[in-house]
GROMACS .gro file of C-alpha atoms in nm:
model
  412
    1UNK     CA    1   5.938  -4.277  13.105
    2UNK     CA    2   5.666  -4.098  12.951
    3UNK     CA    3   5.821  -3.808  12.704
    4UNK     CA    4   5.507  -3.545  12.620
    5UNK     CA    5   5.528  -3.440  12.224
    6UNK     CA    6   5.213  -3.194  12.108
    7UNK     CA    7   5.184  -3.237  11.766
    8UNK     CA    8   5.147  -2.871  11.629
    9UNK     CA    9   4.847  -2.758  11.423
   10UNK     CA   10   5.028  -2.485  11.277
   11UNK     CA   11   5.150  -2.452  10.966
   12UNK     CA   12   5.386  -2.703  10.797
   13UNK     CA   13   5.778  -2.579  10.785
   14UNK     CA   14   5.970  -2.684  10.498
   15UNK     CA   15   6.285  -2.851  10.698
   16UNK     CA   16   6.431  -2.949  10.387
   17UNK     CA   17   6.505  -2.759  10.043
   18UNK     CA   18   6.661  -2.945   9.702
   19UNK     CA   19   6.845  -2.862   9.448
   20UNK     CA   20   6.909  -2.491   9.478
   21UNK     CA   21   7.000  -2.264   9.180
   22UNK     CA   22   7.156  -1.942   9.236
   23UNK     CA   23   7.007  -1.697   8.933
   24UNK     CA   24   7.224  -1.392   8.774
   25UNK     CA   25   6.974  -1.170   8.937
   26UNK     CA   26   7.066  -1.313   9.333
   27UNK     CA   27   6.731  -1.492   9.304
   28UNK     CA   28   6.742  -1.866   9.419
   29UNK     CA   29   6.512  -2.095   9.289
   30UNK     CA   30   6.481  -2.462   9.483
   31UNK     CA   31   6.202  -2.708   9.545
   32UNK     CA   32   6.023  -2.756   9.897
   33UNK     CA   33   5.722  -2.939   9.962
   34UNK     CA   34   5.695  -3.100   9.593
   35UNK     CA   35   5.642  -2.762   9.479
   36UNK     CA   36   5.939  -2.490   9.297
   37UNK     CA   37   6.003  -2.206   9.430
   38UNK     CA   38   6.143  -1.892   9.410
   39UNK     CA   39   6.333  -1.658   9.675
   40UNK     CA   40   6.404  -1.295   9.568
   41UNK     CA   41   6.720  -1.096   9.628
   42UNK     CA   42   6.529  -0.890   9.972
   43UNK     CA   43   6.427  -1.269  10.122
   44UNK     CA   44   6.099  -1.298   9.966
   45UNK     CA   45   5.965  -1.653   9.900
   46UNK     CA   46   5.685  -1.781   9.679
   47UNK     CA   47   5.592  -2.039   9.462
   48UNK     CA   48   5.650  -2.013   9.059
   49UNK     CA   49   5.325  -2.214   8.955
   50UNK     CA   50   4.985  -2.256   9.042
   51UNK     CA   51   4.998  -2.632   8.967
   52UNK     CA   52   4.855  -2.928   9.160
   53UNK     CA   53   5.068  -3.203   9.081
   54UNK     CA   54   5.403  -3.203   9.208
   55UNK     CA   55   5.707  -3.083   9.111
   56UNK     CA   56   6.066  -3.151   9.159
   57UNK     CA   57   6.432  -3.104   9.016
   58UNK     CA   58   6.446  -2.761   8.908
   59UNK     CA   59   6.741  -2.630   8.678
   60UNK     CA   60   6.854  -2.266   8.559
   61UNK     CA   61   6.955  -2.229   8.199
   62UNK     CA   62   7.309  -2.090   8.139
   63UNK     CA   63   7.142  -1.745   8.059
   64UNK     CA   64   6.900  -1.716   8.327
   65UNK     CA   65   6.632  -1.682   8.178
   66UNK     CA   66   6.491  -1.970   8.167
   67UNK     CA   67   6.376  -2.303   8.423
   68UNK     CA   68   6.315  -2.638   8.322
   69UNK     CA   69   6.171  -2.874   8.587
   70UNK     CA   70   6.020  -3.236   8.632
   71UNK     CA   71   5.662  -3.268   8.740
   72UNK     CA   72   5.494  -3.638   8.908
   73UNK     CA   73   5.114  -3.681   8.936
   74UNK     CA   74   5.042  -4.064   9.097
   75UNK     CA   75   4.759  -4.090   8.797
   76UNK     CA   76   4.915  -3.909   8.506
   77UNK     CA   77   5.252  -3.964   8.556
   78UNK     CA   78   5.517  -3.724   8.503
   79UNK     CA   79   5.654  -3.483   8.216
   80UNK     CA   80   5.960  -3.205   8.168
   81UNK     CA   81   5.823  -2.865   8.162
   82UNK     CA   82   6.016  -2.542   8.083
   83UNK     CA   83   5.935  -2.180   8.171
   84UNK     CA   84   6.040  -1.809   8.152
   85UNK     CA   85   6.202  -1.679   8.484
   86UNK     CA   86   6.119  -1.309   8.544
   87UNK     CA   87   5.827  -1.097   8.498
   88UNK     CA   88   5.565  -1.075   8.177
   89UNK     CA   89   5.259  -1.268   8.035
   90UNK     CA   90   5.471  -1.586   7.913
   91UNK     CA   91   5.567  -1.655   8.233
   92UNK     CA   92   5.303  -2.006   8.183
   93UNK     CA   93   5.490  -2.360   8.198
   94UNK     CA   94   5.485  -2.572   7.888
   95UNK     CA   95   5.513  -2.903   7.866
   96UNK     CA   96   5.870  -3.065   7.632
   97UNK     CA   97   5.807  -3.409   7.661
   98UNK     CA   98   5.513  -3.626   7.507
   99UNK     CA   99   5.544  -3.947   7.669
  100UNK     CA  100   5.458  -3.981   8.060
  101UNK     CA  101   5.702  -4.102   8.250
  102UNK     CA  102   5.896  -4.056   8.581
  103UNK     CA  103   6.142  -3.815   8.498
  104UNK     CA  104   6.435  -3.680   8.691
  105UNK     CA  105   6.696  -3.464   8.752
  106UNK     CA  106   6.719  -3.258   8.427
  107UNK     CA  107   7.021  -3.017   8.346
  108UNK     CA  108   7.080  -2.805   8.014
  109UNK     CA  109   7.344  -2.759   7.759
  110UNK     CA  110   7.603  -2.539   7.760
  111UNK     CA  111   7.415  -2.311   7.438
  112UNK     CA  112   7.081  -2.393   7.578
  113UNK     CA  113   6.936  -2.613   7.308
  114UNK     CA  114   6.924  -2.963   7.451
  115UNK     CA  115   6.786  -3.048   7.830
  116UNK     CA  116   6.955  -3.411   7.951
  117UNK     CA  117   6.727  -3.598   8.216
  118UNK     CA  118   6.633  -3.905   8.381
  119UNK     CA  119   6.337  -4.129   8.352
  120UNK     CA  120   6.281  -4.452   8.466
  121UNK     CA  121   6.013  -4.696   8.331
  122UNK     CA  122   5.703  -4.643   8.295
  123UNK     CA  123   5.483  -4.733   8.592
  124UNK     CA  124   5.254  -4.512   8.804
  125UNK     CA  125   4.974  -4.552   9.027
  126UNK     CA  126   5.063  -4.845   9.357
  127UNK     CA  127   5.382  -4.908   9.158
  128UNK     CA  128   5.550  -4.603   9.161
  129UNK     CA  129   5.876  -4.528   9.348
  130UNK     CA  130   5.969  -4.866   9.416
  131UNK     CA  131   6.289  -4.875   9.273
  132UNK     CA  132   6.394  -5.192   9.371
  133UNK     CA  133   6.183  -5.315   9.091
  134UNK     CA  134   6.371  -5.146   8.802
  135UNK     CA  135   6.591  -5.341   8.586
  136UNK     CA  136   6.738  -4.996   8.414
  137UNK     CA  137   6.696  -4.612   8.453
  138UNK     CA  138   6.719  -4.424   8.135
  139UNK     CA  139   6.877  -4.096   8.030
  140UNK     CA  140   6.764  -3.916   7.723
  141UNK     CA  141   6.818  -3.604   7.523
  142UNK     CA  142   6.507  -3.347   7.498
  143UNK     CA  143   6.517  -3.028   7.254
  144UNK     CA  144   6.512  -2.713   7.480
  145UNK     CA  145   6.169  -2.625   7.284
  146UNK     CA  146   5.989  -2.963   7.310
  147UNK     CA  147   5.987  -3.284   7.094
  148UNK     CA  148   6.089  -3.604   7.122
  149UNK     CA  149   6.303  -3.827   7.325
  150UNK     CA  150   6.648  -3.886   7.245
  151UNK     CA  151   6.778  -4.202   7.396
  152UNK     CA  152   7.138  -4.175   7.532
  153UNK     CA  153   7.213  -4.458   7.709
  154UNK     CA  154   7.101  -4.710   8.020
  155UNK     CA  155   7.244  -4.762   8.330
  156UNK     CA  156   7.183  -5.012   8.635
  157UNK     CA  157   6.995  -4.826   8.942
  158UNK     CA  158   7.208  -4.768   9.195
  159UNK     CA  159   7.148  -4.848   9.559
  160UNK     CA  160   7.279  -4.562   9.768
  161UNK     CA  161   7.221  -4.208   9.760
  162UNK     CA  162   7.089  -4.029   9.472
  163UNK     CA  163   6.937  -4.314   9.319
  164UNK     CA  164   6.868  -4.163   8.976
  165UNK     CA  165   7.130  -4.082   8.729
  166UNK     CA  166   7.210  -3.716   8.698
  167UNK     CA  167   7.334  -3.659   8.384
  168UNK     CA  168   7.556  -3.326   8.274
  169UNK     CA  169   7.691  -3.219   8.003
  170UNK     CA  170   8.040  -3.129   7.948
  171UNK     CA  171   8.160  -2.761   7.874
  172UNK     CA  172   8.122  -2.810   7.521
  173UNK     CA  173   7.815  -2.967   7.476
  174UNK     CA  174   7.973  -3.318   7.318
  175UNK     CA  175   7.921  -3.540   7.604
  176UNK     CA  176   7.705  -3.621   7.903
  177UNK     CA  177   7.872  -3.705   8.289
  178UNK     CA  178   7.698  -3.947   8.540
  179UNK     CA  179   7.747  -4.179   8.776
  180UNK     CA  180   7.686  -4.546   8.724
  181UNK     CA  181   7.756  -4.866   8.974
  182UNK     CA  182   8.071  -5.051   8.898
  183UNK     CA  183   8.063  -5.263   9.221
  184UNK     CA  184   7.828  -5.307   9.581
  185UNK     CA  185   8.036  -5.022   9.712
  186UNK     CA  186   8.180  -4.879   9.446
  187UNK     CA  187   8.057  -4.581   9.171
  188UNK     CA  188   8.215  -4.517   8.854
  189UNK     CA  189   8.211  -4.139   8.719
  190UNK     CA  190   8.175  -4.176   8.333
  191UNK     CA  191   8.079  -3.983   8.022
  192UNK     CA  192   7.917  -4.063   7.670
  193UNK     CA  193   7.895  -3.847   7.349
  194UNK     CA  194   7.550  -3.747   7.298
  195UNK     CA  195   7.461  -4.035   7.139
  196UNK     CA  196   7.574  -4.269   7.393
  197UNK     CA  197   7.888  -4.391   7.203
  198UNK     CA  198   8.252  -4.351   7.323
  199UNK     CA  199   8.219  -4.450   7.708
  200UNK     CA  200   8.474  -4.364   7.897
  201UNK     CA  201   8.562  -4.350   8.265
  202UNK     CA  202   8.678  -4.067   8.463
  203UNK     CA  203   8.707  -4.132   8.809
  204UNK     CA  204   8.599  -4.419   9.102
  205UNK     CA  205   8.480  -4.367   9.464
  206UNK     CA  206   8.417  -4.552   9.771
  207UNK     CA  207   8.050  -4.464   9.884
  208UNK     CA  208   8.033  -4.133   9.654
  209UNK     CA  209   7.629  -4.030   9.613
  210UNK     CA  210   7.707  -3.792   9.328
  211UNK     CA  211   7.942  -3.580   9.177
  212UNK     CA  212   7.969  -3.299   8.946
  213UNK     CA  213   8.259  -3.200   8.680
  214UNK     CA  214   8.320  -2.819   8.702
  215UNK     CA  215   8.263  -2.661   8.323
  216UNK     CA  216   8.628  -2.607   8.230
  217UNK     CA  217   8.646  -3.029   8.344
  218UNK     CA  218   8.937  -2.926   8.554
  219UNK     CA  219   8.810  -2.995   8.908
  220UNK     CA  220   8.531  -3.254   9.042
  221UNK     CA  221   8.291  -3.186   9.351
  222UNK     CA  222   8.154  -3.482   9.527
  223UNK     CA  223   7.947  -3.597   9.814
  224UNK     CA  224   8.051  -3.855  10.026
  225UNK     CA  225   7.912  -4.010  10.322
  226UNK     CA  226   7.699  -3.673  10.297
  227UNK     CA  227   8.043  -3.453  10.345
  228UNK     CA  228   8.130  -3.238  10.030
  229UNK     CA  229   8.452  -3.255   9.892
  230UNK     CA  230   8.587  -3.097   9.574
  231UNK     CA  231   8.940  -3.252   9.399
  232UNK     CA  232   9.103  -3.151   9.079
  233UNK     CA  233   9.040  -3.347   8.798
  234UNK     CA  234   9.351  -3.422   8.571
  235UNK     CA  235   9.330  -3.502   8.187
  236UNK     CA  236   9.173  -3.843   8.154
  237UNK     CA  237   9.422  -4.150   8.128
  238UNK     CA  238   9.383  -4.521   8.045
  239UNK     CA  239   9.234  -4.573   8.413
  240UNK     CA  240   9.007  -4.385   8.568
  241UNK     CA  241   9.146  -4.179   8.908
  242UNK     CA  242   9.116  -4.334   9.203
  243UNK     CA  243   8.952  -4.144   9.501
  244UNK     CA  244   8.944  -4.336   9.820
  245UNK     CA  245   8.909  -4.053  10.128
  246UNK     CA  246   9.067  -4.362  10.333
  247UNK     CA  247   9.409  -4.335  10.128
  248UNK     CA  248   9.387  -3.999   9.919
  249UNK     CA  249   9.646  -4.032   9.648
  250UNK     CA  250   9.616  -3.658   9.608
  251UNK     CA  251   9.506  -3.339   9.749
  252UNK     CA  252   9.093  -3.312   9.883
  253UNK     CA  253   8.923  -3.064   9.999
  254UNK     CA  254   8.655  -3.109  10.209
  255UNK     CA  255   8.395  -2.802  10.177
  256UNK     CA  256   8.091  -2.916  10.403
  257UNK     CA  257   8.027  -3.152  10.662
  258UNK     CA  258   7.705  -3.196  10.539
  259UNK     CA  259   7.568  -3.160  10.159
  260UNK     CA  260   7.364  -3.284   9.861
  261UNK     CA  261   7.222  -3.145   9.481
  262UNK     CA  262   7.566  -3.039   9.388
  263UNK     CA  263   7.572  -2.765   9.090
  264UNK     CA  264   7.849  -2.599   8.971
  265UNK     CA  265   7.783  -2.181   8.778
  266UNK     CA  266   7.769  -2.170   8.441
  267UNK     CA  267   8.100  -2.012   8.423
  268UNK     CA  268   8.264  -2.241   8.655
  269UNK     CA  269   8.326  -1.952   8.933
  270UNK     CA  270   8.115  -2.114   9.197
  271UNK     CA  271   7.943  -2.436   9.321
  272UNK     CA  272   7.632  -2.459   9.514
  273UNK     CA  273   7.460  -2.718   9.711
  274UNK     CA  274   7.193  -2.750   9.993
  275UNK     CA  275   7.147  -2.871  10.358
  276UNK     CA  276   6.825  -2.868  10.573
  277UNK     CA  277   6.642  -2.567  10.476
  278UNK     CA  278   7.016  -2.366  10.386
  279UNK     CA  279   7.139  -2.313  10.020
  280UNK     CA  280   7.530  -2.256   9.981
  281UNK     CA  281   7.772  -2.094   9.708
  282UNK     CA  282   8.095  -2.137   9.737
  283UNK     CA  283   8.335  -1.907   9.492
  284UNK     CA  284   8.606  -2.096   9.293
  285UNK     CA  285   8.862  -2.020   9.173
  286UNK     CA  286   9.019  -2.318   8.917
  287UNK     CA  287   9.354  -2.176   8.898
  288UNK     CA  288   9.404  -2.200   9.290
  289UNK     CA  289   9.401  -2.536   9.306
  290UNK     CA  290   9.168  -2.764   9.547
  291UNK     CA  291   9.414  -2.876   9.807
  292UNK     CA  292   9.353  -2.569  10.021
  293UNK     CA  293   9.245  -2.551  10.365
  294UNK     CA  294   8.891  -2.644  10.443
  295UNK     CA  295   8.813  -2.389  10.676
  296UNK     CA  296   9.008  -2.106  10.385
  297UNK     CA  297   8.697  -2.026  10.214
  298UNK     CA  298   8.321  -1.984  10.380
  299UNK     CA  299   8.009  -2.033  10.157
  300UNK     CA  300   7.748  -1.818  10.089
  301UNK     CA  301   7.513  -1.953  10.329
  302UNK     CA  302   7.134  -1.874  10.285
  303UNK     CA  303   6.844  -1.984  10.535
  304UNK     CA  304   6.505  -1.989  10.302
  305UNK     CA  305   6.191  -2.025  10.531
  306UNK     CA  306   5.919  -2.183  10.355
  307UNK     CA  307   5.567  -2.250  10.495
  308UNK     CA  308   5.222  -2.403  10.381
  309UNK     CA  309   4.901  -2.479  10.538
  310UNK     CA  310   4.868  -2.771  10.704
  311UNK     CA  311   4.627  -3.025  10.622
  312UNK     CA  312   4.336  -3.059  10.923
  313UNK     CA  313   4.020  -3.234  10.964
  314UNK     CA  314   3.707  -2.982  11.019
  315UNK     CA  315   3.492  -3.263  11.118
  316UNK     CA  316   3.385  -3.392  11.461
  317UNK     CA  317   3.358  -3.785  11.443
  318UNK     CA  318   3.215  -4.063  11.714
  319UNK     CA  319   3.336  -4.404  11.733
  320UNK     CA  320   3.106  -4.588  11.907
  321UNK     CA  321   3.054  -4.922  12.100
  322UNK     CA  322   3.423  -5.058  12.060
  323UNK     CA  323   3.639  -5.214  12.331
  324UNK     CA  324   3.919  -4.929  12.451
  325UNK     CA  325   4.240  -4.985  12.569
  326UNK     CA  326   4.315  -4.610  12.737
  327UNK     CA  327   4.692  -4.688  12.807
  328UNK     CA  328   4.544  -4.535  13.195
  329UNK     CA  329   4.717  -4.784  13.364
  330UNK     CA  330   4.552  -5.093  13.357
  331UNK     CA  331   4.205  -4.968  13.193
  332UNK     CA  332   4.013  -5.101  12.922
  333UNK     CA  333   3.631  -4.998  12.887
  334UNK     CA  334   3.476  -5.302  12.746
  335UNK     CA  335   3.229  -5.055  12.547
  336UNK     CA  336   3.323  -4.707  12.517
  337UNK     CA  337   3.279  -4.405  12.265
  338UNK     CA  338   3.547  -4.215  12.130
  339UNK     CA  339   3.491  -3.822  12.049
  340UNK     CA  340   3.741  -3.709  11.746
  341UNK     CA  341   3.711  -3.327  11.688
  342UNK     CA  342   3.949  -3.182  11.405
  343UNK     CA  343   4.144  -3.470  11.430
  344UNK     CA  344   4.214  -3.497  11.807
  345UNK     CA  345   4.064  -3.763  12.052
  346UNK     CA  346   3.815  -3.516  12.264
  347UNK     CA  347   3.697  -3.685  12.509
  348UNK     CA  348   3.641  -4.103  12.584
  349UNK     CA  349   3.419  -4.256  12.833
  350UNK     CA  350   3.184  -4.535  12.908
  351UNK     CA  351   2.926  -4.561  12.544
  352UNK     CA  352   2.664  -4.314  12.578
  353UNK     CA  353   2.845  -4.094  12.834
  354UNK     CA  354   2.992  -3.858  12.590
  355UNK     CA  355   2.852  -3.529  12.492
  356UNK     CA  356   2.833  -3.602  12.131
  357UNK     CA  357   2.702  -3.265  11.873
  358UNK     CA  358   2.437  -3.300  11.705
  359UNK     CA  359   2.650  -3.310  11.331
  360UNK     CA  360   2.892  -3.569  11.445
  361UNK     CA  361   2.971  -3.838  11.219
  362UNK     CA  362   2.887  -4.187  11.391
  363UNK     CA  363   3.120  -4.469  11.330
  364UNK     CA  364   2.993  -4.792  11.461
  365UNK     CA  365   3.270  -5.016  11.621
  366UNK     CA  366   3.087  -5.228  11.800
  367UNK     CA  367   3.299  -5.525  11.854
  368UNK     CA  368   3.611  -5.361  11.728
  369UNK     CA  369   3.887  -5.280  11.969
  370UNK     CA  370   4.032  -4.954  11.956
  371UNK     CA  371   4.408  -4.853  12.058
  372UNK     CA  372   4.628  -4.561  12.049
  373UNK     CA  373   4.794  -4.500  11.756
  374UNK     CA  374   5.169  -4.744  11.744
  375UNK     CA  375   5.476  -4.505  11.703
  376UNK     CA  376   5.777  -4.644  11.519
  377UNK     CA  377   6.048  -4.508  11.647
  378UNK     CA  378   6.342  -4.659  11.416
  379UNK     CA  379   6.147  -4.618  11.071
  380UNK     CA  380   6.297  -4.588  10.704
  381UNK     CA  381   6.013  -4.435  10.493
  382UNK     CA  382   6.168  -4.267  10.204
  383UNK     CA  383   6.408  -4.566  10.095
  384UNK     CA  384   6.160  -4.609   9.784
  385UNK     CA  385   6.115  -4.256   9.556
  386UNK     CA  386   6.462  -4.086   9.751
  387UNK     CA  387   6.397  -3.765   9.481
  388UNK     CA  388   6.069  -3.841   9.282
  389UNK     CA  389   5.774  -3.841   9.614
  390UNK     CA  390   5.428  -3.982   9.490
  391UNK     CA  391   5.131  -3.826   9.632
  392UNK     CA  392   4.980  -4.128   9.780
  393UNK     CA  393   5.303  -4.316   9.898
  394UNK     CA  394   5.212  -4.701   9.944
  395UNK     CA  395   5.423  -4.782  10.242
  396UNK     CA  396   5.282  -4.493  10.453
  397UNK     CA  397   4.923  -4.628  10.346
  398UNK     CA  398   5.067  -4.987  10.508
  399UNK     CA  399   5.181  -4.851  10.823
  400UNK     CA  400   4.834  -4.656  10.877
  401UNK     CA  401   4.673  -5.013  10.802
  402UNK     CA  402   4.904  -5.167  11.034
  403UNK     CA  403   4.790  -4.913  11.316
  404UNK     CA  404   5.155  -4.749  11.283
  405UNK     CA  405   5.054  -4.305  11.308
  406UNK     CA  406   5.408  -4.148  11.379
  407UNK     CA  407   5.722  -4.285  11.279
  408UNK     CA  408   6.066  -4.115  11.392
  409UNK     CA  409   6.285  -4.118  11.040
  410UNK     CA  410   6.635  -4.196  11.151
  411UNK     CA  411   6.765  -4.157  10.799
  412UNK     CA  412   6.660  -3.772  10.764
   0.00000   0.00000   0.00000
């Protein structure tokens, strides 16, 4: 069967936003595209920066007024930058961090002084994103006004899910929560003090891709198997609580069906997250306990349209004098010309039997064969760089190489 799929020169939708913060002000600010951005309270949406390179992992201060936010450039590499939220003429980012790297997944302190982040290595260029590669991710310490890194502690990458640590600090500032591996299919929630000392675990899941403790430390959201659950945390013992969904050994909630970039309200009263192109708040309320009813409580749910030009070739191009396989049945034409105008195959025919304008770019193929373009329809493309996206990703260069032009993500 034969199923007919235009592929649309309009502009590009966003189908996916990340990590969503809900501001004081009912302003949400989430990334799209590799780019932040910002939608106002009457639905408006635009971006914060004029920036090329891209940009990734936004996160609110506690008092709103401020954004920090990781940036990647495939030459470069990557820094943390901070800027004002609101209106006025110091609205321009600022770098914090001096050394390049590939930085991730930054959250503040409770007082606003320190930012915790990610980074991973340092490698850019071909090398970047493939994670398999790393021995150790980092998490450091950086002043909220810029300076230098603060080493906290290292962790082993971990293969599923949100492959870079994302550290948080607790309610008082003293330590930092994250996930590390403790087994093939098991995580480990954990916290350090600041300085990395004192390790101590919290909690261990089956298949959990992250989790976040709520600022009073009484209750933990989690995503699992890309449902979101939340759970009440009690006071830390000798071994850390044991949450299998399989055999709950005490009361879960499950909020979402579907959910990722977990972040709890500075005051604890609500917890966002994101799916597709929707951002969700959920209010809390830490005294009622989690083992309600999932269907109880509905989320905020907001749908945040975002749009950008898409990327099309002006040119008209020839290829000329190859061998054509025209998937028309049985036809090849031993030497034909192929007409390319703004990036779609015109016309094809018999070489010299085109009409061919006069400012066409001639490619000579003579002896070449030329075939439509291979579609990969079970394809895993964003295994390597899950959060961080280079601008020239490798393995998509490989697949062009390879003669592979559409592949049908069955991971997304």
């Amino acid at each position: 069967p034969v199923f007919r799929h235009r592929i649309s020169d309009e502009p590009v939708k966003a189908r996916v936003i990340r990590w969503p913060q809900f501001t004081p002000n009912k302003q949400i600010v989430f990334e799209a595209l590799g780019k932040i951005w910002i939608r106002s309270a009457d639905g408006r949406v635009q971006r914060l920066t004029g920036d090329t390179h891209r940009e990734y992992a936004p996160a609110v201060s506690p008092d709103g007024r401020w954004l920090a936010y990781v940036s990647w450039d495939d030459t470069s590499g990557g820094q943390l930058w901070k800027m004002r939220l609101g209106d006025g003429a110091d609205r321009a980012p600022r770098a914090l961090t001096r050394v390049a790297r590939q930085y991730a997944n930054p959250s503040w302190s409770p007082d606003g002084s320190q930012i915790v982040l990610s980074w991973r290595p340092p490698n850019v260029g071909s090398s970047a994103n493939v994670w398999e590669d790393d021995a150790w991710h980092g998490i450091v310490v950086v002043p909220a006004n810029g300076g230098d890194t603060q080493t906290v502690t290292m962790v082993r990458p971990r293969t599923t899910g949100r492959w870079y640590p994302v550290p948080r600090f607790s309610a008082d500032g003293a330590r930092i929560f994250f996930i590390v591996a403790s087994s093939p299919t098991r995580n480990d929630l954990v916290s350090v003090r600041v300085d990395g000392t004192d390790r101590r675990a919290h909690a261990r899941f089956r298949y959990v891709e992250e989790a976040a403790v709520s600022p009073d430390g009484r209750q933990l959201a989690f995503v699992s198997m890309e449902e979101v659950y939340i759970a009440d945390l009690p006071a830390l013992g000798e071994a850390p609580l044991e949450l299998d969904l399989d055999r709950p050994s005490m009361p879960l909630r499950r909020l979402a069906d579907a959910g990722a970039y977990l972040s709890w309200s500075p005051d604890g009263g609500a917890l966002t997250w994101s799916h597709a192109d929707v951002a969700y708040r959920l209010a809390v309320d830490p005294h009622r306990g989690s083992g309600r009813a999932a269907d109880e409580d509905k989320p905020e749910a907001v749908r945040i349209e975002v749009t950008a030009p898409r990327a099309l070739p002006t040119t008209t191009t020839l290829l000329r004098g190859a061998r054509l396989i025209t998937m028309r049945g049985a036809e090849i034409i031993e030497r034909g010309d192929v007409l390319v105008r703004g990036g779609r195959i015109a016309s094809l025919g018999p070489s010299g039997s085109l009409q061919v304008p006069r400012d066409a770019q001639v490619v000579d193929l003579a002896g070449k064969t030329v075939i439509p373009g291979l579609v990969d329809a079970h394809w895993h493309g964003h295994y390597q760089g899950q959060e961080i996206f280079p601008q020239r990703k490798w393995q998509y260069l490989a697949d062009l190489a390879y003669g592979s032009t559409t592949g049908r993500e069955v991971s997304a």
